[in-house]
Every structure is written in C-alpha cells, then in structure tokens.
mmCIF file of C-alpha atoms in Angstrom:
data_model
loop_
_atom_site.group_PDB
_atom_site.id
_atom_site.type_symbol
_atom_site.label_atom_id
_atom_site.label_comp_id
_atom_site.label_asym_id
_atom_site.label_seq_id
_atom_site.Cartn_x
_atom_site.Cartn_y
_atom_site.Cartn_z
ATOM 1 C CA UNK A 268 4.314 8.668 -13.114
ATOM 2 C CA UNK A 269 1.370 8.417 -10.834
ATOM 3 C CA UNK A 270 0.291 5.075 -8.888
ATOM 4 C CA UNK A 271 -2.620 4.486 -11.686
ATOM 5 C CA UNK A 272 0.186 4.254 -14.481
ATOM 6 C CA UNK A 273 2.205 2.267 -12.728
ATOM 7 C CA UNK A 274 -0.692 -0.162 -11.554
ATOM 8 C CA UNK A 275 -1.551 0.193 -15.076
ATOM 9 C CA UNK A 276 2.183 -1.134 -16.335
ATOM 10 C CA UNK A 277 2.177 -4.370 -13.637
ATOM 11 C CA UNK A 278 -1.200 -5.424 -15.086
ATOM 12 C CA UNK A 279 0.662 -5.206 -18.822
ATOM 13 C CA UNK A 280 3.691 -6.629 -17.667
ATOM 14 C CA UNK A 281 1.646 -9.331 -15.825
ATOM 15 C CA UNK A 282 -0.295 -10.524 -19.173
ATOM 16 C CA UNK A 283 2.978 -9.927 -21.659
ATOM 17 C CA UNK A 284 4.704 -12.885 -20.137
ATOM 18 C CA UNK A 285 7.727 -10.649 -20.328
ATOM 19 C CA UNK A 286 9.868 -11.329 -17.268
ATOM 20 C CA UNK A 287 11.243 -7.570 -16.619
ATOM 21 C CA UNK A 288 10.913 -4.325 -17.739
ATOM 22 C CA UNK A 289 12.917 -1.307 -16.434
ATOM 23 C CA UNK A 290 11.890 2.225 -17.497
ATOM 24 C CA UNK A 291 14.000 4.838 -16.656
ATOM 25 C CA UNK A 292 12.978 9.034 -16.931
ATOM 26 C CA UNK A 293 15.302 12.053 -15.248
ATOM 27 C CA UNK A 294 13.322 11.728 -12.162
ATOM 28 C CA UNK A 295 12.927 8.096 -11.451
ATOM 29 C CA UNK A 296 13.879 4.672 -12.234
ATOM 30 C CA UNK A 297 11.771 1.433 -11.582
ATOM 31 C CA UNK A 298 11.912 -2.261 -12.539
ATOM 32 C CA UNK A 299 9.270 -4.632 -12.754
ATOM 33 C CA UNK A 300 9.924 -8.132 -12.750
ATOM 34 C CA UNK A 301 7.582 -11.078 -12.358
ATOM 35 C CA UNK A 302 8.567 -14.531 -10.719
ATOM 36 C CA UNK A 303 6.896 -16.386 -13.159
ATOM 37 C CA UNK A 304 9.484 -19.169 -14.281
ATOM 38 C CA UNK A 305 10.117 -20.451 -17.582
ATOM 39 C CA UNK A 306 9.234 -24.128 -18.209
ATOM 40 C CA UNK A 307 12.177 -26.122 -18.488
ATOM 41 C CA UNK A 308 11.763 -29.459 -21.126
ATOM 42 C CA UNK A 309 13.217 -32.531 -19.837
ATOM 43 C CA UNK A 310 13.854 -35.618 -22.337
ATOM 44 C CA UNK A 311 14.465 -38.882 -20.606
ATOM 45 C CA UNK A 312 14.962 -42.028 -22.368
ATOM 46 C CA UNK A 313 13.947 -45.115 -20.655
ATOM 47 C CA UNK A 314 15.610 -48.554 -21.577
ATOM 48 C CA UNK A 315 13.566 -51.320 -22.538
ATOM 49 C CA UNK A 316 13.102 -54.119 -20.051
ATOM 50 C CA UNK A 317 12.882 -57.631 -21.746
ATOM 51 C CA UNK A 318 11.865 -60.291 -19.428
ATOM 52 C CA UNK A 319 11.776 -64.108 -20.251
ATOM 53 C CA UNK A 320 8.599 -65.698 -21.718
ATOM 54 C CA UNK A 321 7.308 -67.940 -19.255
ATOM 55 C CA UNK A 322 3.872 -70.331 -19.868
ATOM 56 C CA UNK A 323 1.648 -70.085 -16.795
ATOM 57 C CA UNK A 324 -1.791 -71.819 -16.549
ATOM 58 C CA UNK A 325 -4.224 -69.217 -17.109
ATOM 59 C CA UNK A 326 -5.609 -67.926 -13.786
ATOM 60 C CA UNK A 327 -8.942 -65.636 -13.021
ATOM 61 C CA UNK A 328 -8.513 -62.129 -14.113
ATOM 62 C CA UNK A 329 -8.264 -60.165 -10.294
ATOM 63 C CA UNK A 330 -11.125 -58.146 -9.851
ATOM 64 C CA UNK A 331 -10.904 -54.536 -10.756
ATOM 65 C CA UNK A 332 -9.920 -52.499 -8.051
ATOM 66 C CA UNK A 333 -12.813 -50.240 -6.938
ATOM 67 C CA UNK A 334 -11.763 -46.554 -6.603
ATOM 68 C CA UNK A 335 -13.244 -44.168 -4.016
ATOM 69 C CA UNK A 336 -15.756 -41.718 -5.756
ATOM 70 C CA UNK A 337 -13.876 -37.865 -5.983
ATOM 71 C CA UNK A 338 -15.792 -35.188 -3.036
ATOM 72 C CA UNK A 339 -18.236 -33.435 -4.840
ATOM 73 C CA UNK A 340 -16.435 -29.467 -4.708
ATOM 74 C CA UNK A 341 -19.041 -27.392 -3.426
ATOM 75 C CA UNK A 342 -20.974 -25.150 -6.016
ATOM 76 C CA UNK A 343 -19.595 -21.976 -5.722
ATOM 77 C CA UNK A 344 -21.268 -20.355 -8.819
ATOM 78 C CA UNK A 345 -23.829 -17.934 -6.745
ATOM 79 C CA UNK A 346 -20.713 -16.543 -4.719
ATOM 80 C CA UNK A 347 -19.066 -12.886 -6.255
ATOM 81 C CA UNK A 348 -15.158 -13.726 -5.924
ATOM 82 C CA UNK A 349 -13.306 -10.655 -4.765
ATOM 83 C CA UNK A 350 -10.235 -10.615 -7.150
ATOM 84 C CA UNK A 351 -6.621 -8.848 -6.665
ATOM 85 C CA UNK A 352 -6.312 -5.549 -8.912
ATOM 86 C CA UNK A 353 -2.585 -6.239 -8.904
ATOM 87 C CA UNK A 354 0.518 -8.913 -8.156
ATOM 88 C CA UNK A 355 1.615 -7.552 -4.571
ATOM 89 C CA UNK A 356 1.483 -9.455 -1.392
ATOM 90 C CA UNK A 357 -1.774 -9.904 0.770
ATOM 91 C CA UNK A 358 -2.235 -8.539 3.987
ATOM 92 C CA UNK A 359 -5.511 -9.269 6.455
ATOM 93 C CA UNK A 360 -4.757 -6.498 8.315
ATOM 94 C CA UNK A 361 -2.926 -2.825 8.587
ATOM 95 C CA UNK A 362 -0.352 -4.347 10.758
ATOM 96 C CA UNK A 363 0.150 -7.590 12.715
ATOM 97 C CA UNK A 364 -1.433 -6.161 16.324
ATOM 98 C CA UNK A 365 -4.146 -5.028 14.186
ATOM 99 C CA UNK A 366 -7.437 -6.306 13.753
ATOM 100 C CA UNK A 367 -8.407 -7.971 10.770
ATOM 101 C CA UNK A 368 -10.481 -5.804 7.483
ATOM 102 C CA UNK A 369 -12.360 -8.911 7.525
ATOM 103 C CA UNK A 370 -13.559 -12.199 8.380
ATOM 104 C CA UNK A 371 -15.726 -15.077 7.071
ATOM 105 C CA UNK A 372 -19.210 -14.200 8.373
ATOM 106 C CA UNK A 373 -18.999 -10.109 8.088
ATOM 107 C CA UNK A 374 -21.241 -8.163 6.401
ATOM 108 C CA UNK A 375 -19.243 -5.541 3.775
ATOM 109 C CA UNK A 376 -20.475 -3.497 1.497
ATOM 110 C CA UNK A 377 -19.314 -1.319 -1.491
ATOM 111 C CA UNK A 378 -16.459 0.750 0.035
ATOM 112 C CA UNK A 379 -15.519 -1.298 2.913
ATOM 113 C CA UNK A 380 -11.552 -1.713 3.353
ATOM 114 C CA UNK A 381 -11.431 -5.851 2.307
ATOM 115 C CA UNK A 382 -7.528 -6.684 2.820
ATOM 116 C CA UNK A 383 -4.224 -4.577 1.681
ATOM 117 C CA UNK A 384 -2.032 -5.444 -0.994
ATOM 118 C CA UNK A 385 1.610 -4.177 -0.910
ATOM 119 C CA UNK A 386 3.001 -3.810 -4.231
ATOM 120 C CA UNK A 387 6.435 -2.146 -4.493
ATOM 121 C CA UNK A 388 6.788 -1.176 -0.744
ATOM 122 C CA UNK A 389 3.310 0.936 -1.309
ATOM 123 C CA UNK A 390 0.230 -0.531 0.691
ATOM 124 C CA UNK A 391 -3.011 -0.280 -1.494
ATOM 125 C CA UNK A 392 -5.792 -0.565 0.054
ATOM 126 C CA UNK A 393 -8.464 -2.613 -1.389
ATOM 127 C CA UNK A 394 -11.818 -1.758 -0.754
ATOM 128 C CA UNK A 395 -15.267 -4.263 -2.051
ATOM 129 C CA UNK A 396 -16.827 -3.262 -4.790
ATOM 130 C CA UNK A 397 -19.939 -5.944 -3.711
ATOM 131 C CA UNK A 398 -22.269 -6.000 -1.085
ATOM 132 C CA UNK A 399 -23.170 -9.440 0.928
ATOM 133 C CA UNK A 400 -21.465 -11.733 3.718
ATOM 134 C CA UNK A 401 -17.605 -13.338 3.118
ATOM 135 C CA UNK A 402 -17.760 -16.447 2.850
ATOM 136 C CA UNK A 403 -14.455 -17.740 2.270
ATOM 137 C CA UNK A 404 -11.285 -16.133 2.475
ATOM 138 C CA UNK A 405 -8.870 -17.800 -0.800
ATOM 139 C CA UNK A 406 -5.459 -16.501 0.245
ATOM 140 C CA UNK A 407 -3.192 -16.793 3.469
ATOM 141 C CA UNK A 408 -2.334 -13.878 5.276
ATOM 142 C CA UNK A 409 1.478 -12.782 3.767
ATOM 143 C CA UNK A 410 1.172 -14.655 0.664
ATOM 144 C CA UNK A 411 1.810 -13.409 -2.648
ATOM 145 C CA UNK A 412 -0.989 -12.569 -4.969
ATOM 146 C CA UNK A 413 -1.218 -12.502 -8.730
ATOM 147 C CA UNK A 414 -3.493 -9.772 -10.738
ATOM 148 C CA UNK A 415 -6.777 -10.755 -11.123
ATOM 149 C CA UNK A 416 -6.073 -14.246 -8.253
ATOM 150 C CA UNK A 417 -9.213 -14.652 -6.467
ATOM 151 C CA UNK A 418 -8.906 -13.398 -2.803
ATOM 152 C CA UNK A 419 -12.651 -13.832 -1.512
ATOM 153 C CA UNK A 420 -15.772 -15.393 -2.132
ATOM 154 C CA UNK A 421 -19.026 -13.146 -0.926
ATOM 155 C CA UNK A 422 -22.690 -14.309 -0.920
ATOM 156 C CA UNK A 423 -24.664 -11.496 -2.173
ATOM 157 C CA UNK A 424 -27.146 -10.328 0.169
#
C-alpha cells in the first residue's frame, strides 16, 4: 500500500463516521482510528417550583435591557482558504529550531512548502496550490487538524 492509498483510506474513514478500521495483508498491518466522540444523550428532569400567589400593586414594567450590538466578523469571502488534505497534526516548521514555511505577510506561490502535517509518524509536506499573500494563519502550531479544516487564508495577488 502506497502513501496515496492510505491518504486515500483516512479521507474515507474520516467522512464514514466509522470510529476504526484495521486492515491487515502478509506484509503489514495498520489501524485507523478517529477521535471523534459519540454524543452522549442526557435526560434530566427538573421539579416544578410552586411559589405562593402574592397580590402586589402593579409597578412600571423595567425597561428592556439594551444588549451590545455582535462585532461585525470581517468579510473573508475574497480570501482562498488553504485546507488540510488529511487529519494529522500541524506543524509551522520542519523542526522547532527551524524557521517557519510561512508567515502572515509572505508572498507564496503554487509549489511553495505552506506547513507539514504528520499523519501516522510520516511528515507530509504540504505545498500551496494558490498564489497571493497569507493573510491569516487558522491553526496553532502542534495542533491537530481534521481533513479538509481550514489552515490559511491567502489574498490572491
């Protein structure tokens, strides 16, 4: 089995929603399993409170509390979002006294080396397929990344 294949079999064990899958031939064994967790249903009962009926004077309604209007999330529609090709974990750089592939403010193009995502103690490197400037970088250095999780958001140049 080649790295395509198994890249391949992540990204169909990813979308299943199946939790593991072990194949094993004469030559090798492997195991995928994904960390996504099951959702658990919870049913709570809450007693009823009764409280005593009481006559008050009727008193002016208090005034409606005013709520602070939400930021306004920045339009992000003419940015290309760099996605993950696989579920791995995301590395900014080939090792930690390394420089960084990238930063916001670079200029990459089609080709250049972007970040590397370890999947299955192999580091694949993932290289742009877009041209333009990074403008924001979506994932923490370390972190674990889903397929298809946006990693980076480019202005095309």
């Amino acid at each position: 089995m080649d790295i395509k294949q198994i890249q391949d079999l992540i990204r169909f064990v990813s979308k299943s929603g199946v939790n593991e899958v072990s194949i094993e031939q004469k030559d090798f064994k492997i195991t995928i399993k994904t960390n996504e967790v099951q959702p658990t249903v919870v049913h709570a009962t809450i007693p009823a409170v009764t409280q005593p009926v009481t006559h008050a004077l009727p008193t002016a309604p208090a005034p409606a509390p005013v709520e602070p209007a939400a930021p306004a999330a920045p339009d992000t529609s003419k940015y290309i979002t760099v996605k993950s090709p696989m579920i791995g974990t995301f590395y900014r750089s080939s090792s930690p006294d390394k420089p960084m592939f990238v930063n916001v403010g670079d200029e990459i193009k089609p080709g250049t080396v972007v970040c590397i995502i370890e999947a299955m103690k192999l580091f694949n490197e993932i290289e742009s397929e877009v041209s333009g400037r990074v403008v924001k970088i979506l994932v923490d250095n370390a972190s674990p990344v889903e397929y298809d999780q946006p990693l980076f958001l480019v202005e095309p140049v």
